PDB file of C-alpha atoms (C1' of nucleotides) in Angstrom:
ATOM      1  CA  MET G  29      13.712   7.257   9.634  1.00  0.00           C
ATOM      2  CA  GLN G  30      14.025   5.561  12.994  1.00  0.00           C
ATOM      3  CA  LYS G  31      10.794   4.107  14.335  1.00  0.00           C
ATOM      4  CA  PRO G  32      10.177   4.511  17.998  1.00  0.00           C
ATOM      5  CA  ILE G  33       9.922   1.392  20.092  1.00  0.00           C
ATOM      6  CA  MET G  34       6.495   1.410  21.703  1.00  0.00           C
ATOM      7  CA  ALA G  35       4.861  -0.497  24.467  1.00  0.00           C
ATOM      8  CA  VAL G  36       1.777  -2.525  23.700  1.00  0.00           C
ATOM      9  CA  THR G  37      -1.039  -1.237  25.832  1.00  0.00           C
ATOM     10  CA  GLY G  38      -4.105  -3.394  25.287  1.00  0.00           C
ATOM     11  CA  ASP G  39      -6.437  -0.468  25.719  1.00  0.00           C
ATOM     12  CA  ASP G  40      -9.495  -1.551  23.808  1.00  0.00           C
ATOM     13  CA  THR G  41     -12.481   0.477  24.757  1.00  0.00           C
ATOM     14  CA  ASP G  42     -15.819  -0.904  23.638  1.00  0.00           C
ATOM     15  CA  LYS G  43     -18.630   1.391  22.620  1.00  0.00           C
ATOM     16  CA  GLU G  44     -21.673   0.235  20.675  1.00  0.00           C
ATOM     17  CA  THR G  45     -22.343   2.288  17.567  1.00  0.00           C
ATOM     18  CA  GLU G  46     -23.862   1.530  14.188  1.00  0.00           C
ATOM     19  CA  LEU G  47     -21.247   2.180  11.580  1.00  0.00           C
ATOM     20  CA  ALA G  48     -20.080   1.378   8.059  1.00  0.00           C
ATOM     21  CA  PRO G  49     -16.881   2.277   6.266  1.00  0.00           C
ATOM     22  CA  ARG G  50     -16.783   5.340   4.094  1.00  0.00           C
ATOM     23  CA  HIS G  51     -14.644   4.006   1.286  1.00  0.00           C
ATOM     24  CA  MET G  52     -15.930   0.424   1.589  1.00  0.00           C
ATOM     25  CA  ALA G  53     -19.390   1.777   0.903  1.00  0.00           C
ATOM     26  CA  ALA G  54     -18.345   2.184  -2.642  1.00  0.00           C
ATOM     27  CA  ALA G  55     -17.637  -1.510  -2.820  1.00  0.00           C
ATOM     28  CA  THR G  56     -20.779  -2.717  -1.159  1.00  0.00           C
ATOM     29  CA  GLY G  57     -23.017  -0.098  -2.578  1.00  0.00           C
ATOM     30  CA  ASP G  58     -25.647   0.207   0.110  1.00  0.00           C
ATOM     31  CA  MET G  59     -24.033   0.422   3.464  1.00  0.00           C
ATOM     32  CA  PRO G  60     -24.220   3.582   5.495  1.00  0.00           C
ATOM     33  CA  THR G  61     -20.959   5.239   6.425  1.00  0.00           C
ATOM     34  CA  TYR G  62     -19.297   4.365   9.733  1.00  0.00           C
ATOM     35  CA  GLN G  63     -17.774   7.762   9.805  1.00  0.00           C
ATOM     36  CA  ILE G  64     -18.874   9.589  12.888  1.00  0.00           C
ATOM     37  CA  ARG G  65     -17.720  13.035  13.940  1.00  0.00           C
ATOM     38  CA  ALA G  66     -15.644  13.072  17.085  1.00  0.00           C
ATOM     39  CA  PRO G  67     -17.259  15.493  19.452  1.00  0.00           C
ATOM     40  CA  THR G  68     -14.049  17.398  20.144  1.00  0.00           C
ATOM     41  CA  THR G  69     -10.586  17.306  18.792  1.00  0.00           C
ATOM     42  CA  ALA G  70      -8.812  18.483  21.896  1.00  0.00           C
ATOM     43  CA  LEU G  71      -5.071  18.411  21.623  1.00  0.00           C
ATOM     44  CA  PRO G  72      -3.245  16.115  24.013  1.00  0.00           C
ATOM     45  CA  GLN G  73      -1.274  17.634  26.807  1.00  0.00           C
ATOM     46  CA  GLY G  74       2.023  19.250  25.986  1.00  0.00           C
ATOM     47  CA  VAL G  75       0.967  20.607  22.579  1.00  0.00           C
ATOM     48  CA  VAL G  76       1.488  24.301  22.299  1.00  0.00           C
ATOM     49  CA  MET G  77       0.178  26.358  19.409  1.00  0.00           C
ATOM     50  CA  ALA G  78       2.789  28.243  17.470  1.00  0.00           C
ATOM     51  CA  ALA G  79       3.078  31.926  17.123  1.00  0.00           C
ATOM     52  CA  SER G  80       1.444  33.349  14.030  1.00  0.00           C
ATOM     53  CA  PRO G  81       3.465  32.595  10.899  1.00  0.00           C
ATOM     54  CA  GLY G  82       3.811  36.283  10.147  1.00  0.00           C
ATOM     55  CA  SER G  83       6.088  36.681  13.102  1.00  0.00           C
ATOM     56  CA  LEU G  84       8.715  34.218  11.868  1.00  0.00           C
ATOM     57  CA  HIS G  85      11.610  35.315   9.638  1.00  0.00           C
ATOM     58  CA  SER G  86      14.994  33.652   9.993  1.00  0.00           C
ATOM     59  CA  PRO G  87      15.748  30.331   8.242  1.00  0.00           C
ATOM     60  CA  GLN G  88      16.255  28.860  11.673  1.00  0.00           C
ATOM     61  CA  GLN G  89      12.812  29.918  12.766  1.00  0.00           C
ATOM     62  CA  LEU G  90      11.263  28.696   9.540  1.00  0.00           C
ATOM     63  CA  ALA G  91      12.971  25.313  10.000  1.00  0.00           C
ATOM     64  CA  GLU G  92      11.692  25.068  13.534  1.00  0.00           C
ATOM     65  CA  GLU G  93       8.228  25.972  12.416  1.00  0.00           C
ATOM     66  CA  ALA G  94       8.315  23.286   9.723  1.00  0.00           C
ATOM     67  CA  THR G  95       9.465  20.703  12.221  1.00  0.00           C
ATOM     68  CA  ARG G  96       6.757  21.731  14.647  1.00  0.00           C
ATOM     69  CA  LYS G  97       4.125  21.504  11.981  1.00  0.00           C
ATOM     70  CA  ARG G  98       5.303  18.060  10.986  1.00  0.00           C
ATOM     71  CA  GLU G  99       5.349  16.780  14.548  1.00  0.00           C
ATOM     72  CA  LEU G 100       1.843  18.151  15.075  1.00  0.00           C
ATOM     73  CA  ARG G 101       0.614  16.479  11.945  1.00  0.00           C
ATOM     74  CA  LEU G 102       2.195  13.137  12.879  1.00  0.00           C
ATOM     75  CA  MET G 103       0.660  13.333  16.297  1.00  0.00           C
ATOM     76  CA  LYS G 104      -2.771  14.072  14.929  1.00  0.00           C
ATOM     77  CA  ASN G 105      -2.518  11.314  12.346  1.00  0.00           C
ATOM     78  CA  ARG G 106      -1.407   8.844  14.962  1.00  0.00           C
ATOM     79  CA  GLU G 107      -4.569   9.585  16.969  1.00  0.00           C
ATOM     80  CA  ALA G 108      -6.699   9.580  13.847  1.00  0.00           C
ATOM     81  CA  ALA G 109      -5.363   6.136  12.872  1.00  0.00           C
ATOM     82  CA  LYS G 110      -6.098   4.767  16.335  1.00  0.00           C
ATOM     83  CA  GLU G 111      -9.691   6.088  16.159  1.00  0.00           C
ATOM     84  CA  CYS G 112     -10.103   4.822  12.676  1.00  0.00           C
ATOM     85  CA  ARG G 113      -9.068   1.332  13.686  1.00  0.00           C
ATOM     86  CA  ARG G 114     -11.336   1.407  16.683  1.00  0.00           C
ATOM     87  CA  ARG G 115     -14.283   2.335  14.470  1.00  0.00           C
ATOM     88  CA  LYS G 116     -13.368  -0.393  11.986  1.00  0.00           C
ATOM     89  CA  LYS G 117     -13.258  -3.012  14.695  1.00  0.00           C
ATOM     90  CA  GLU G 118     -16.608  -1.867  15.937  1.00  0.00           C
ATOM     91  CA  TYR G 119     -18.026  -2.036  12.483  1.00  0.00           C
ATOM     92  CA  VAL G 120     -16.800  -5.605  12.006  1.00  0.00           C
ATOM     93  CA  LYS G 121     -18.222  -6.545  15.343  1.00  0.00           C
ATOM     94  CA  CYS G 122     -21.557  -5.063  14.292  1.00  0.00           C
ATOM     95  CA  LEU G 123     -21.545  -7.033  11.046  1.00  0.00           C
ATOM     96  CA  GLU G 124     -20.620 -10.247  12.824  1.00  0.00           C
ATOM     97  CA  SER G 125     -23.508  -9.988  15.266  1.00  0.00           C
ATOM     98  CA  ARG G 126     -25.873  -9.146  12.391  1.00  0.00           C
ATOM     99  CA  VAL G 127     -24.740 -12.243  10.637  1.00  0.00           C
ATOM    100  CA  ALA G 128     -25.483 -14.294  13.725  1.00  0.00           C
ATOM    101  CA  VAL G 129     -28.943 -12.839  13.984  1.00  0.00           C
ATOM    102  CA  LEU G 130     -29.684 -13.426  10.297  1.00  0.00           C
ATOM    103  CA  GLU G 131     -28.449 -17.011  10.497  1.00  0.00           C
ATOM    104  CA  VAL G 132     -30.850 -17.766  13.310  1.00  0.00           C
ATOM    105  CA  GLN G 133     -33.669 -16.030  11.419  1.00  0.00           C
ATOM    106  CA  ASN G 134     -32.872 -18.026   8.283  1.00  0.00           C
ATOM    107  CA  LYS G 135     -32.871 -21.268  10.149  1.00  0.00           C
ATOM    108  CA  LYS G 136     -36.302 -20.532  11.620  1.00  0.00           C
ATOM    109  CA  LEU G 137     -37.685 -19.640   8.231  1.00  0.00           C
ATOM    110  CA  ILE G 138     -36.434 -22.896   6.707  1.00  0.00           C
ATOM    111  CA  GLU G 139     -38.032 -24.883   9.556  1.00  0.00           C
ATOM    112  CA  GLU G 140     -41.271 -23.008   9.086  1.00  0.00           C
ATOM    113  CA  LEU G 141     -41.215 -23.687   5.379  1.00  0.00           C
ATOM    114  CA  GLU G 142     -40.723 -27.427   5.961  1.00  0.00           C
ATOM    115  CA  THR G 143     -43.629 -27.471   8.420  1.00  0.00           C
ATOM    116  CA  LEU G 144     -45.882 -25.678   5.918  1.00  0.00           C
ATOM    117  CA  LYS G 145     -44.869 -28.045   3.173  1.00  0.00           C
ATOM    118  CA  ASP G 146     -45.832 -30.968   5.390  1.00  0.00           C
ATOM    119  CA  ILE G 147     -49.195 -29.510   6.112  1.00  0.00           C
ATOM    120  CA  CYS G 148     -50.001 -28.639   2.522  1.00  0.00           C
ATOM    121  CA  SER G 149     -48.680 -31.756   0.832  1.00  0.00           C
ATOM    122  CA  PRO G 150     -51.453 -34.131  -0.318  1.00  0.00           C
ATOM    123  CA  LYS G 151     -51.705 -37.335   1.683  1.00  0.00           C
ATOM    124  CA  THR G 152     -51.021 -40.446  -0.346  1.00  0.00           C
ATOM    125  CA  ASP G 153     -52.668 -43.254   1.514  1.00  0.00           C
TER     126      ASP G 153
ATOM    127  C1'  DC Y  30      12.550 -24.979  26.528  1.00  0.00           C
ATOM    128  C1'  DC Y  31      13.342 -23.051  21.816  1.00  0.00           C
ATOM    129  C1'  DA Y  32      12.274 -21.681  17.029  1.00  0.00           C
ATOM    130  C1'  DT Y  33       8.973 -19.907  14.362  1.00  0.00           C
ATOM    131  C1'  DA Y  34       4.532 -18.989  12.216  1.00  0.00           C
ATOM    132  C1'  DA Y  35       0.292 -16.410  12.815  1.00  0.00           C
ATOM    133  C1'  DG Y  36      -2.221 -12.693  14.599  1.00  0.00           C
ATOM    134  C1'  DA Y  37      -2.941  -8.135  16.612  1.00  0.00           C
ATOM    135  C1'  DG Y  38      -1.742  -3.465  17.210  1.00  0.00           C
ATOM    136  C1'  DC Y  39       0.974   0.494  16.119  1.00  0.00           C
ATOM    137  C1'  DG Y  40       3.175   4.580  13.465  1.00  0.00           C
ATOM    138  C1'  DT Y  41       3.802   6.485   9.166  1.00  0.00           C
ATOM    139  C1'  DC Y  42       2.996   7.629   4.313  1.00  0.00           C
ATOM    140  C1'  DA Y  43       0.126   8.643   0.448  1.00  0.00           C
ATOM    141  C1'  DA Y  44      -4.066   9.444  -1.710  1.00  0.00           C
ATOM    142  C1'  DC Y  45      -8.488  11.165  -1.617  1.00  0.00           C
ATOM    143  C1'  DG Y  46     -12.655  14.034  -0.767  1.00  0.00           C
ATOM    144  C1'  DA Y  47     -14.362  17.868   2.003  1.00  0.00           C
ATOM    145  C1'  DT Y  48     -13.780  22.360   3.734  1.00  0.00           C
ATOM    146  C1'  DT Y  49     -12.010  26.936   4.050  1.00  0.00           C
TER     147       DT Y  49
ATOM    148  C1'  DA A   4      -4.962  26.434  -3.811  1.00  0.00           C
ATOM    149  C1'  DA A   5      -4.102  25.201   0.890  1.00  0.00           C
ATOM    150  C1'  DT A   6      -5.367  22.629   4.664  1.00  0.00           C
ATOM    151  C1'  DC A   7      -7.584  18.977   7.131  1.00  0.00           C
ATOM    152  C1'  DG A   8      -9.596  14.396   8.327  1.00  0.00           C
ATOM    153  C1'  DT A   9     -10.034   9.685   6.987  1.00  0.00           C
ATOM    154  C1'  DT A  10      -8.388   5.345   5.611  1.00  0.00           C
ATOM    155  C1'  DG A  11      -5.722   1.606   2.816  1.00  0.00           C
ATOM    156  C1'  DA A  12      -1.196  -0.102   2.590  1.00  0.00           C
ATOM    157  C1'  DC A  13       3.224  -1.156   4.422  1.00  0.00           C
ATOM    158  C1'  DG A  14       6.664  -2.411   7.644  1.00  0.00           C
ATOM    159  C1'  DC A  15       7.605  -2.967  12.285  1.00  0.00           C
ATOM    160  C1'  DT A  16       7.263  -4.920  17.203  1.00  0.00           C
ATOM    161  C1'  DC A  17       5.116  -7.824  20.552  1.00  0.00           C
ATOM    162  C1'  DT A  18       2.271 -11.786  21.998  1.00  0.00           C
ATOM    163  C1'  DT A  19       0.481 -16.315  21.583  1.00  0.00           C
ATOM    164  C1'  DA A  20       0.087 -20.905  19.788  1.00  0.00           C
ATOM    165  C1'  DT A  21       2.397 -24.933  18.128  1.00  0.00           C
ATOM    166  C1'  DG A  22       5.634 -28.512  16.649  1.00  0.00           C
ATOM    167  C1'  DG A  23      10.122 -30.533  17.577  1.00  0.00           C
TER     168       DG A  23
END
DNA sequence: CCATAAGAGCGTCAACGATT
DNA sequence: AATCGTTGACGCTCTTATGG
């Protein structure tokens, strides 16, 4: 199959949401899913719904219907893949910022511990 | 410059779980 | 059982960084 040549369109849109991967959750055990329902699944412009299957008869019509179904499915999957990748990037970003916060927190706790040790340790001279 | 390695994004396929 | 949405994997193109 010939792959279409496509233009790269750096169209990253940033939205802040809390998310975790659905399948990855199995690996990590305790993370919530990052799956979020898209509010609508509106079809892009130019997509026309087919006539009801009952009205198709000839092999020609059946072939056209099959082609149309395949193209529709490819188009939907294309959009789904984009959305999936967007969510995954968002999820990774969330994790990274959480790591940053926890590292700061950890550092503070270590410092506090050292301070308390100094206070509590018996003086030797 | 030019070659090329690395990284990012994309489209497609396949597999899976959920829904009808 | 059929259909649908989601996502990992793969192969591809394009961009960017880097060494000669």
